[in-house]
Short mmCIF file of C-alpha atoms in Angstrom, two decimals:
data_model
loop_
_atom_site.label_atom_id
_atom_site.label_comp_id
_atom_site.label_asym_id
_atom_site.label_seq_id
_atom_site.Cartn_x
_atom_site.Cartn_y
_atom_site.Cartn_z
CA UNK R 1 55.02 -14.87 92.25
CA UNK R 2 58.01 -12.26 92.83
CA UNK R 3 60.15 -14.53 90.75
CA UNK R 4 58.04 -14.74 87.87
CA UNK R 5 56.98 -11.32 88.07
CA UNK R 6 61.40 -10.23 88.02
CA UNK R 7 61.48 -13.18 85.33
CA UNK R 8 59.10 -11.22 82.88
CA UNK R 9 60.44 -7.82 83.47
CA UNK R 10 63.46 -8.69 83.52
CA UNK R 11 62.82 -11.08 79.65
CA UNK R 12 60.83 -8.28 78.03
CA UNK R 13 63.49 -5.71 78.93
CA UNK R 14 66.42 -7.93 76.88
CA UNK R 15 64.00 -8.31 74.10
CA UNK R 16 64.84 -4.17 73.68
CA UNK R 17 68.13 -4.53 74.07
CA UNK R 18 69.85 -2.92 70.77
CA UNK R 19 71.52 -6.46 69.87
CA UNK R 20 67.85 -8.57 70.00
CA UNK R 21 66.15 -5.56 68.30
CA UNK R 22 68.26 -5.12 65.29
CA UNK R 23 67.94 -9.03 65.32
CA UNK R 24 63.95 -8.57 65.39
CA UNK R 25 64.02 -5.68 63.20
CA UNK R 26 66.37 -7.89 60.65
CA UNK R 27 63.28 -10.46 60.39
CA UNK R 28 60.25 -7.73 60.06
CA UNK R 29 61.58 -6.35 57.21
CA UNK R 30 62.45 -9.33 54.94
CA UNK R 31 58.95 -10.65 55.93
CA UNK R 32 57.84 -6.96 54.76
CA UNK R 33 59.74 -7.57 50.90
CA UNK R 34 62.70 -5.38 51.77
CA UNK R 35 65.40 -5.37 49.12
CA UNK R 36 67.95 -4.54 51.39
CA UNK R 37 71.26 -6.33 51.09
CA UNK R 38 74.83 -6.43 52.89
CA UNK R 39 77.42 -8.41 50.98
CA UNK R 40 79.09 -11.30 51.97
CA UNK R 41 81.95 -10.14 52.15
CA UNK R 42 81.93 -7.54 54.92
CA UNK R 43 79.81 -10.48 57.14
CA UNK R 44 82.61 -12.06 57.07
CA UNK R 45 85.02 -9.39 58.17
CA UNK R 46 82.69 -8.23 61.06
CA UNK R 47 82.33 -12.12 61.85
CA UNK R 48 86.25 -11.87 61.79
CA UNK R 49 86.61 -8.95 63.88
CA UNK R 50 84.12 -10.04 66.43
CA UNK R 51 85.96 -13.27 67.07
CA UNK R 52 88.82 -11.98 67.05
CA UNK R 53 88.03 -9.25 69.67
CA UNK R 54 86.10 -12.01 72.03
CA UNK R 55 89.88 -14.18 71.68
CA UNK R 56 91.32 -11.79 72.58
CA UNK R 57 89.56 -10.66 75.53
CA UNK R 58 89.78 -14.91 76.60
CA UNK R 59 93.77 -14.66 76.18
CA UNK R 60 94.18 -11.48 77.58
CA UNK R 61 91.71 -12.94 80.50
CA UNK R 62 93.79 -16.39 80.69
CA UNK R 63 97.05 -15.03 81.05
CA UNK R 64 95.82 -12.71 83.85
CA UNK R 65 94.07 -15.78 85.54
CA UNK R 66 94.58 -18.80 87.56
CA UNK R 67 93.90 -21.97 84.90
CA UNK R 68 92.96 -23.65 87.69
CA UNK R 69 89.66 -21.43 87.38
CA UNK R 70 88.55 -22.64 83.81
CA UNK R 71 89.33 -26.80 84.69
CA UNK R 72 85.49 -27.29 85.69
CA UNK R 73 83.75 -25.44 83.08
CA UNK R 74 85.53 -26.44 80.13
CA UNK R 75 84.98 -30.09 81.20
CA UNK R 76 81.25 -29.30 81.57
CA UNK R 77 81.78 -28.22 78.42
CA UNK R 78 83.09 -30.56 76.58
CA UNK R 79 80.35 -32.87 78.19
CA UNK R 80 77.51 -30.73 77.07
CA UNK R 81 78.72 -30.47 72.97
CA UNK R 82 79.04 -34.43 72.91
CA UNK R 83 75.69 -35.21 75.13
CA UNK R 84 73.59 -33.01 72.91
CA UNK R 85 74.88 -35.07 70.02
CA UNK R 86 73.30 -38.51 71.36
CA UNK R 87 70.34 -36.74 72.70
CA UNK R 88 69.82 -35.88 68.88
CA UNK R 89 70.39 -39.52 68.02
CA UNK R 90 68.04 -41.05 70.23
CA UNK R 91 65.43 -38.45 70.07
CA UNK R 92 65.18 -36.67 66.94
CA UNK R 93 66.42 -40.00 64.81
CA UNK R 94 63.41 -42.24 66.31
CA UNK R 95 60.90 -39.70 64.53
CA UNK R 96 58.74 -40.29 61.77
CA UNK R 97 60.17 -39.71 58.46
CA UNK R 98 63.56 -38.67 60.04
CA UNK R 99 66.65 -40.06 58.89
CA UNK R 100 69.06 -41.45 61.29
CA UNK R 101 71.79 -39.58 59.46
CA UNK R 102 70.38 -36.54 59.27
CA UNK R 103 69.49 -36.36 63.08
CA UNK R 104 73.09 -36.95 63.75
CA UNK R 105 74.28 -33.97 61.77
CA UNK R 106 71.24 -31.75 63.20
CA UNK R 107 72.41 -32.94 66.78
CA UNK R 108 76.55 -31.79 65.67
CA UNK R 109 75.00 -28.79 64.42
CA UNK R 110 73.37 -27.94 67.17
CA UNK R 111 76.51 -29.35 69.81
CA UNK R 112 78.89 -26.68 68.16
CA UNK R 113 78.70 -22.85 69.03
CA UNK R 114 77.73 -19.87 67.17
CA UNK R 115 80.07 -17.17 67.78
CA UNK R 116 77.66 -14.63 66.42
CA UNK R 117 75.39 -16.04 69.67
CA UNK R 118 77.94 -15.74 72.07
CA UNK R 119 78.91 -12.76 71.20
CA UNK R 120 75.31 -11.40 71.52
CA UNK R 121 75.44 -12.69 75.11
CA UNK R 122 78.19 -11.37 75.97
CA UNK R 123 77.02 -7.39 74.93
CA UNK R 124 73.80 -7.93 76.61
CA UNK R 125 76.04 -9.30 79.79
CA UNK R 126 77.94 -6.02 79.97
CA UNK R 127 74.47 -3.66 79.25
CA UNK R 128 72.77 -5.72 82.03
CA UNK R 129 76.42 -4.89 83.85
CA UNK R 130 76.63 -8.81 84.91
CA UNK R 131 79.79 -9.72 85.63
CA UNK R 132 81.64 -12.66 84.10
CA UNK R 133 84.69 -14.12 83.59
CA UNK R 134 86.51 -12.51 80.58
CA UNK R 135 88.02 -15.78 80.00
CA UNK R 136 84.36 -17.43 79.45
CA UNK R 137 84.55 -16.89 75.53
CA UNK R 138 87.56 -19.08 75.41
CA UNK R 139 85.00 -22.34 76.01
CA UNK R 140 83.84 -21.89 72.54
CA UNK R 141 85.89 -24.54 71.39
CA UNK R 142 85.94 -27.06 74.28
CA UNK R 143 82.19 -27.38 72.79
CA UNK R 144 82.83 -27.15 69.66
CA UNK R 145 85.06 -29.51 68.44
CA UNK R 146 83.58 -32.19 70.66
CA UNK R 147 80.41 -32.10 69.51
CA UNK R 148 81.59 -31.92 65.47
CA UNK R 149 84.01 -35.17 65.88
CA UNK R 150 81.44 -36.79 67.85
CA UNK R 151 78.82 -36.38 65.25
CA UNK R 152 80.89 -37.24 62.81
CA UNK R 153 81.95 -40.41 64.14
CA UNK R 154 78.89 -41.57 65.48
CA UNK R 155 77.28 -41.04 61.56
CA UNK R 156 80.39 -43.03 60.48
CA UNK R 157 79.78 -45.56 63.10
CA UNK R 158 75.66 -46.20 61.84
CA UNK R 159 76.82 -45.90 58.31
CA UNK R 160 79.10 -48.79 58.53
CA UNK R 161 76.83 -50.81 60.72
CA UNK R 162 74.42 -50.38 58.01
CA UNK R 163 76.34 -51.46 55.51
CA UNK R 164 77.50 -54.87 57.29
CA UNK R 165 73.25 -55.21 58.28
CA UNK R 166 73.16 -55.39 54.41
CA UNK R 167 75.89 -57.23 53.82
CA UNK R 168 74.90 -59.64 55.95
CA UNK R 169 71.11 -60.38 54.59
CA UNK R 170 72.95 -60.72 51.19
CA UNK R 171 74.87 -63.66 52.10
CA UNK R 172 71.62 -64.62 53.92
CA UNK R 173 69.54 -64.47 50.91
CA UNK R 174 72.23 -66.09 48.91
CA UNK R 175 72.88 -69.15 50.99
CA UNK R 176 68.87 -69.93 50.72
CA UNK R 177 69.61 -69.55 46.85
CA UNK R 178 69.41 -72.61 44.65
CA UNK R 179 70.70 -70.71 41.77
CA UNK R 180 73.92 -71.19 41.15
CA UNK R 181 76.07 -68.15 40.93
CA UNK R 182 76.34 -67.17 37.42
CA UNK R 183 80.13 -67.14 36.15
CA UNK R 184 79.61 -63.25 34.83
CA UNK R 185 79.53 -62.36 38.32
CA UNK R 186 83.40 -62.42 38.87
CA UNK R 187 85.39 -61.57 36.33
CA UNK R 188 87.97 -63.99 37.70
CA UNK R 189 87.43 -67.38 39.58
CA UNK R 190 90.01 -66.57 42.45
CA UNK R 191 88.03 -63.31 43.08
CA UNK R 192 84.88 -65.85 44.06
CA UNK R 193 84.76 -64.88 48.11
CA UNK R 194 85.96 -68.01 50.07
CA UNK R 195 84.31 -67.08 53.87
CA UNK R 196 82.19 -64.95 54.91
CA UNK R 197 84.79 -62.91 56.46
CA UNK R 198 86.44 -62.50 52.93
CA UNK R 199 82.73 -61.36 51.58
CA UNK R 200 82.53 -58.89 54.46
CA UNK R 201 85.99 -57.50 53.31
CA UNK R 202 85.19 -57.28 49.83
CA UNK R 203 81.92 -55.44 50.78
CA UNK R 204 83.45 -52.78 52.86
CA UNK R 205 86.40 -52.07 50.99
CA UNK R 206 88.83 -53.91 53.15
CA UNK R 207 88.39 -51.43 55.84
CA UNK R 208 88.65 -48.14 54.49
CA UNK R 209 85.44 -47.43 56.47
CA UNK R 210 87.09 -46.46 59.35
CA UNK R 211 86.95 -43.41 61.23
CA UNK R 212 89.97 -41.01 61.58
CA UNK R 213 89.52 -39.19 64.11
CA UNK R 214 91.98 -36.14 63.94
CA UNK R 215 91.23 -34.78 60.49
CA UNK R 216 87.64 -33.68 62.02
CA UNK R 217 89.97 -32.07 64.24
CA UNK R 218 92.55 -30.74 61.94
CA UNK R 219 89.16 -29.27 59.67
CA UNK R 220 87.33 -27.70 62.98
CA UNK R 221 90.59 -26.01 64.04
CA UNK R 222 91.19 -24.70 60.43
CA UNK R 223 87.84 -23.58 60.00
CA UNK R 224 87.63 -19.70 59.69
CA UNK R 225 85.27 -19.18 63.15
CA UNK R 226 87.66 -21.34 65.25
CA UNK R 227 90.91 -19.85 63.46
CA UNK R 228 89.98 -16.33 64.91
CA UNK R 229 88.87 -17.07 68.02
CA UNK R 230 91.91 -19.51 68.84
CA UNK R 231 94.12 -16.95 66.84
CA UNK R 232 92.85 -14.37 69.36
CA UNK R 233 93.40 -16.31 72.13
CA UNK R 234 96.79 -16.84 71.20
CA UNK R 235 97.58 -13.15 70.62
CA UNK R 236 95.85 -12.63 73.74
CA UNK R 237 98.17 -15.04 75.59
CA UNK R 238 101.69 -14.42 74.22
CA UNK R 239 102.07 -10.50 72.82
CA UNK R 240 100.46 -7.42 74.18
CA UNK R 241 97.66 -6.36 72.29
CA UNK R 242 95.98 -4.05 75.30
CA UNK R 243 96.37 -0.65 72.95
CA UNK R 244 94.81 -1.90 69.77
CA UNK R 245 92.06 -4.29 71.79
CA UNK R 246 91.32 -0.80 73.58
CA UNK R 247 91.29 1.51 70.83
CA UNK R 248 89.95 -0.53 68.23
CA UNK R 249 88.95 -3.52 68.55
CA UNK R 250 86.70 -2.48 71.74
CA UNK R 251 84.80 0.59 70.60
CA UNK R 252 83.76 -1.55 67.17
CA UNK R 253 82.16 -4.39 68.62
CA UNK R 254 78.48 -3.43 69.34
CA UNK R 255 78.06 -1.81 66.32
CA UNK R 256 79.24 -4.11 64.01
CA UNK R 257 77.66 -6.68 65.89
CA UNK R 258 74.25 -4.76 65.40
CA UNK R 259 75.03 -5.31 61.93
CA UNK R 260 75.49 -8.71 61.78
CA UNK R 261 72.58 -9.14 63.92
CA UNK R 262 70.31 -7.88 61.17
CA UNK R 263 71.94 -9.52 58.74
CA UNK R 264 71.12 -12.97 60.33
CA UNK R 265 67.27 -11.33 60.88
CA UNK R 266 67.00 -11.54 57.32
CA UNK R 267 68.89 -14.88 57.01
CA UNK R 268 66.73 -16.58 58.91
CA UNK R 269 63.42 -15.73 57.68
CA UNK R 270 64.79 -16.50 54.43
CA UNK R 271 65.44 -19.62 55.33
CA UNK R 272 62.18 -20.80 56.84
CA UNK R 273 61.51 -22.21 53.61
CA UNK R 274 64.12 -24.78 53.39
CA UNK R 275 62.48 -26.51 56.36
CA UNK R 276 59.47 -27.16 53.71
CA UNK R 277 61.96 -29.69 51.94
CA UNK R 278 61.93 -31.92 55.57
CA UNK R 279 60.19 -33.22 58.40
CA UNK R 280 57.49 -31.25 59.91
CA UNK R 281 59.80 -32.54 63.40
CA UNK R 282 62.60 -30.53 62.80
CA UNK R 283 60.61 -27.54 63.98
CA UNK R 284 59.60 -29.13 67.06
CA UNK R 285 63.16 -30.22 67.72
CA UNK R 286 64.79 -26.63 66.52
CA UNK R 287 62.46 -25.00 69.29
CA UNK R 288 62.54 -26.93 71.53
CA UNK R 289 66.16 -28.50 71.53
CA UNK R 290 68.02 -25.19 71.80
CA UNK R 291 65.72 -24.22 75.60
CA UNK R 292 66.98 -27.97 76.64
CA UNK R 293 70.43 -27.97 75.77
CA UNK R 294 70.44 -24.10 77.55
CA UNK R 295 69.08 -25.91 80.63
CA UNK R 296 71.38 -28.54 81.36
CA UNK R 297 74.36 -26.54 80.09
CA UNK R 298 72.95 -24.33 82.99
CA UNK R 299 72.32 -26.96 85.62
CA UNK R 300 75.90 -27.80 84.95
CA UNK R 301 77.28 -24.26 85.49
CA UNK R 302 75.30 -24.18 88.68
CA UNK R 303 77.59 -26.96 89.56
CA UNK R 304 80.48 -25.20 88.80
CA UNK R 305 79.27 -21.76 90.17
CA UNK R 306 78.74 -23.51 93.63
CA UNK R 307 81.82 -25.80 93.24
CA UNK R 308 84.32 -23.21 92.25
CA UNK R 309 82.57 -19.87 92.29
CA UNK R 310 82.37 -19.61 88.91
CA UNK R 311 80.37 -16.78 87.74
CA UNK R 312 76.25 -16.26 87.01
CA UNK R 313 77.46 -14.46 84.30
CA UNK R 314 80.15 -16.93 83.47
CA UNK R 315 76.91 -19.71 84.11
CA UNK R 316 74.49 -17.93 81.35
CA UNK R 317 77.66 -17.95 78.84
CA UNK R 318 77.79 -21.81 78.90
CA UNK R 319 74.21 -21.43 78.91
CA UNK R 320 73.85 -19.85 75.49
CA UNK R 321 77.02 -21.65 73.92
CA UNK R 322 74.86 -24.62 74.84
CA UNK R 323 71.51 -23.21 73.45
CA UNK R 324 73.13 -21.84 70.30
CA UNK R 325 74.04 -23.59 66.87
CA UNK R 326 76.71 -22.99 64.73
CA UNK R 327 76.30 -21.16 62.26
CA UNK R 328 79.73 -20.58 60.05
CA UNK R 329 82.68 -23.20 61.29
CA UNK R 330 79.97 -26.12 61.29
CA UNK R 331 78.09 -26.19 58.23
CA UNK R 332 81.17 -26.97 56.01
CA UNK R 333 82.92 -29.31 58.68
CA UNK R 334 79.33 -31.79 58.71
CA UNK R 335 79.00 -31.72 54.74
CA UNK R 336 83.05 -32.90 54.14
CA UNK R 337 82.31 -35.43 57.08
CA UNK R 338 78.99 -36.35 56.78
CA UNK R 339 78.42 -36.18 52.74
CA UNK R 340 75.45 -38.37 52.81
CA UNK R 341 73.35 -36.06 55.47
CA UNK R 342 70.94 -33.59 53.99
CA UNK R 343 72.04 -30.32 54.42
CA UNK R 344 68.76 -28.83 54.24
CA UNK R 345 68.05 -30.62 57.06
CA UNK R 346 70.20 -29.62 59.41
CA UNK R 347 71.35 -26.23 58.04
CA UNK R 348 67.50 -25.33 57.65
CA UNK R 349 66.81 -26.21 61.42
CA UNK R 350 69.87 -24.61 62.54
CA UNK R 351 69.71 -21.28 60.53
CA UNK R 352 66.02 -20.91 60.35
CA UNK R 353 64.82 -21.56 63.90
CA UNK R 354 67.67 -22.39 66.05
CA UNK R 355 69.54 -19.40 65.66
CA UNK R 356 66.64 -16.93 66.59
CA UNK R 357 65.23 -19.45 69.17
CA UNK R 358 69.16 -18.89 70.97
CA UNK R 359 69.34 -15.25 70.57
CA UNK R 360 65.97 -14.23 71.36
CA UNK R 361 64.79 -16.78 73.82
CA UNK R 362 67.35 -18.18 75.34
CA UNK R 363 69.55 -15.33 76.12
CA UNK R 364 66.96 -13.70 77.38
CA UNK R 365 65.94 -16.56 79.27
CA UNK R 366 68.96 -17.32 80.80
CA UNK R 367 69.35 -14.00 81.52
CA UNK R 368 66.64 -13.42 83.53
CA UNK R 369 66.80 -16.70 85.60
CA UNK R 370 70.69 -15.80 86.52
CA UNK R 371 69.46 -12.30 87.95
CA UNK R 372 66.77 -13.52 89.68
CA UNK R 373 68.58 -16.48 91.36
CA UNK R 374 71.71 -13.90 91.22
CA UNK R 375 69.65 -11.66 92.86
#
């Protein structure tokens, strides 16, 4: 009864936090009509700054380290970002009225990390004064890209099996044909497919279906979320940014992440209406899916926390990376990858419900259950 009792204290005192209010606060007044606007363009610079200040605080925190330290939790990790892509595929896919392909993106989506999230966690980490390790930002990408490329390819993958499934009923249908092929259908006789292996080449373009594998890569890394964080890092590792990190990129980064926090209020509540366009399911799985993937991104850190004394705070960071969706590197990465995947689908989920569900339940959550098993 104590724990619950801790647990719920503990919960409703996050919810007031300054980050999850402006967050709240973001929502209550675009469901209120508010007019209120803050242009692209400076979201993107405080997204910039914000990622850039959380690399650097990884390289700074790497360099000062022992590697040895981050070996377990970035394979957990990297485990996590491609598992919650097949639990989307064999969950979310079997559905009614839910498209295989579609599932797979939402499941990507929801494998890679919102830096915006994380970098909510990590403020409310250092109000609740929970240590963790400064290098825990720097699994952002071990997630990430994993859970992208395997999306990705596993789409790919279905698409093409799809296509031979069809391919293959055609010749079916035409070998219980008595019509004779009419002489219109080729424009020349040699082009007349021999074997079924040459029909299966003609049909799939004589392999161009197949999946590359490191321009998903080359497109993550390039992406502008990844770019600052791993530019960050690498400032972090290799020069000596201390004075500026101290004196300006330090004293910046709560309020500008206030900002962007009610920014994304209004976002998202703007967005519940794109989920009208899809499956009723979606909800269910944009509730429920980021509290699940928080869980056993937790379970694993437990692992790792027991294993090699790795952090509770450093456990409710994989936590939330794990809970969280991306919101800015993935989107554009899933529709050059994935073009035949409804983006209203996945983006709607993600943007809509996800994102609020992973701020302002599951930090929270996670939270709570690290300082109560914490102590």
């Amino acid at each position: 009864m104590d724990f619950l009792s801790n647990f719920l204290m503990d919960f409703v005192k996050q919810l007031q936090s300054p980050t999850l209010s402006f967050l709240i606060g973001g929502m209550v007044i675009a469901a209120l009509g508010s007019q209120l606007q803050i242009p692209e363009s400076i979201c993107k610079i405080i997204v910039f700054m914000l990622l850039i200040k959380i690399g650097l605080t990884g390289g700074i925190a790497i360099r000062n380290s022992n590697l040895t330290e981050m070996i377990l939790p970035a394979i957990f990790s990297v485990a996590v970002g491609i598992l919650i892509v097949f639990i989307a595929r064999y969950t979310l896919a079997r559905l009614p009225k839910v498209k295989t392909v579609d599932a797979i993106a939402t499941g990507g989506l929801f494998g890679a990390v919102s830096g915006s999230t994380m970098a909510a966690a990590l403020t409310l980490l250092e109000e609740q004064k929970i240590p963790y390790e400064a290098w825990a930002g720097a699994l952002y990408p071990f997630m990430d890209i994993p859970a992208l490329v395997t999306a990705i390819v596993v789409a790919n993958i279905y698409l093409n099996k799809k296509k031979r499934k069809e391919a293959t009923y055609a010749v079916a249908q035409e070998s219980f044909s008595k019509q004779p092929v009419a002489a219109g259908d080729y424009s020349d006789p040699s082009d007349y497919p021999t074997s079924r292996q040459e029909y299966f080449s003609k049909q799939q373009g004589s392999g161009n279906n197949r999946v590359k594998i490191w321009p998903i890569v080359e497109e993550s890394l390039q992406g502008p979320a990844l770019s600052a964080m791993l530019l960050g890092v690498a400032l972090g590792l290799f020069a000596r940014p201390e004075s500026v990190y101290e004196n300006f990129y330090d004293p910046l980064f709560r309020g500008l992440l206030s900002i962007l926090m009610l920014v994304m209020g209004m976002e998202a509540w703007s967005r519940i209406g794109e989920l009208r366009k899809v499956a009723q399911w979606y909800v269910v799985y944009s509730i429920i899916a980021p509290i699940v993937h928080g869980f056993i991104a937790f379970g694993l850190g437990m692992i790792a926390h027991y294993a090699t004394g790795f952090s509770m705070g450093g456990v409710v960071v994989l936590a939330v990376i794990a809970a969280s969706s991306s919101d800015i590197s993935g989107p554009p990465t899933l529709r050059a990858g994935i073009p035949s995947a409804n983006p209203s689908a996945y983006i709607g989920a993600s943007t809509a419900i996800g994102t609020p569900v992973a701020i302002g339940l599951c930090i929270p959550l996670f939270l709570g259950l690290a300082q109560t098993i914490g102590g």
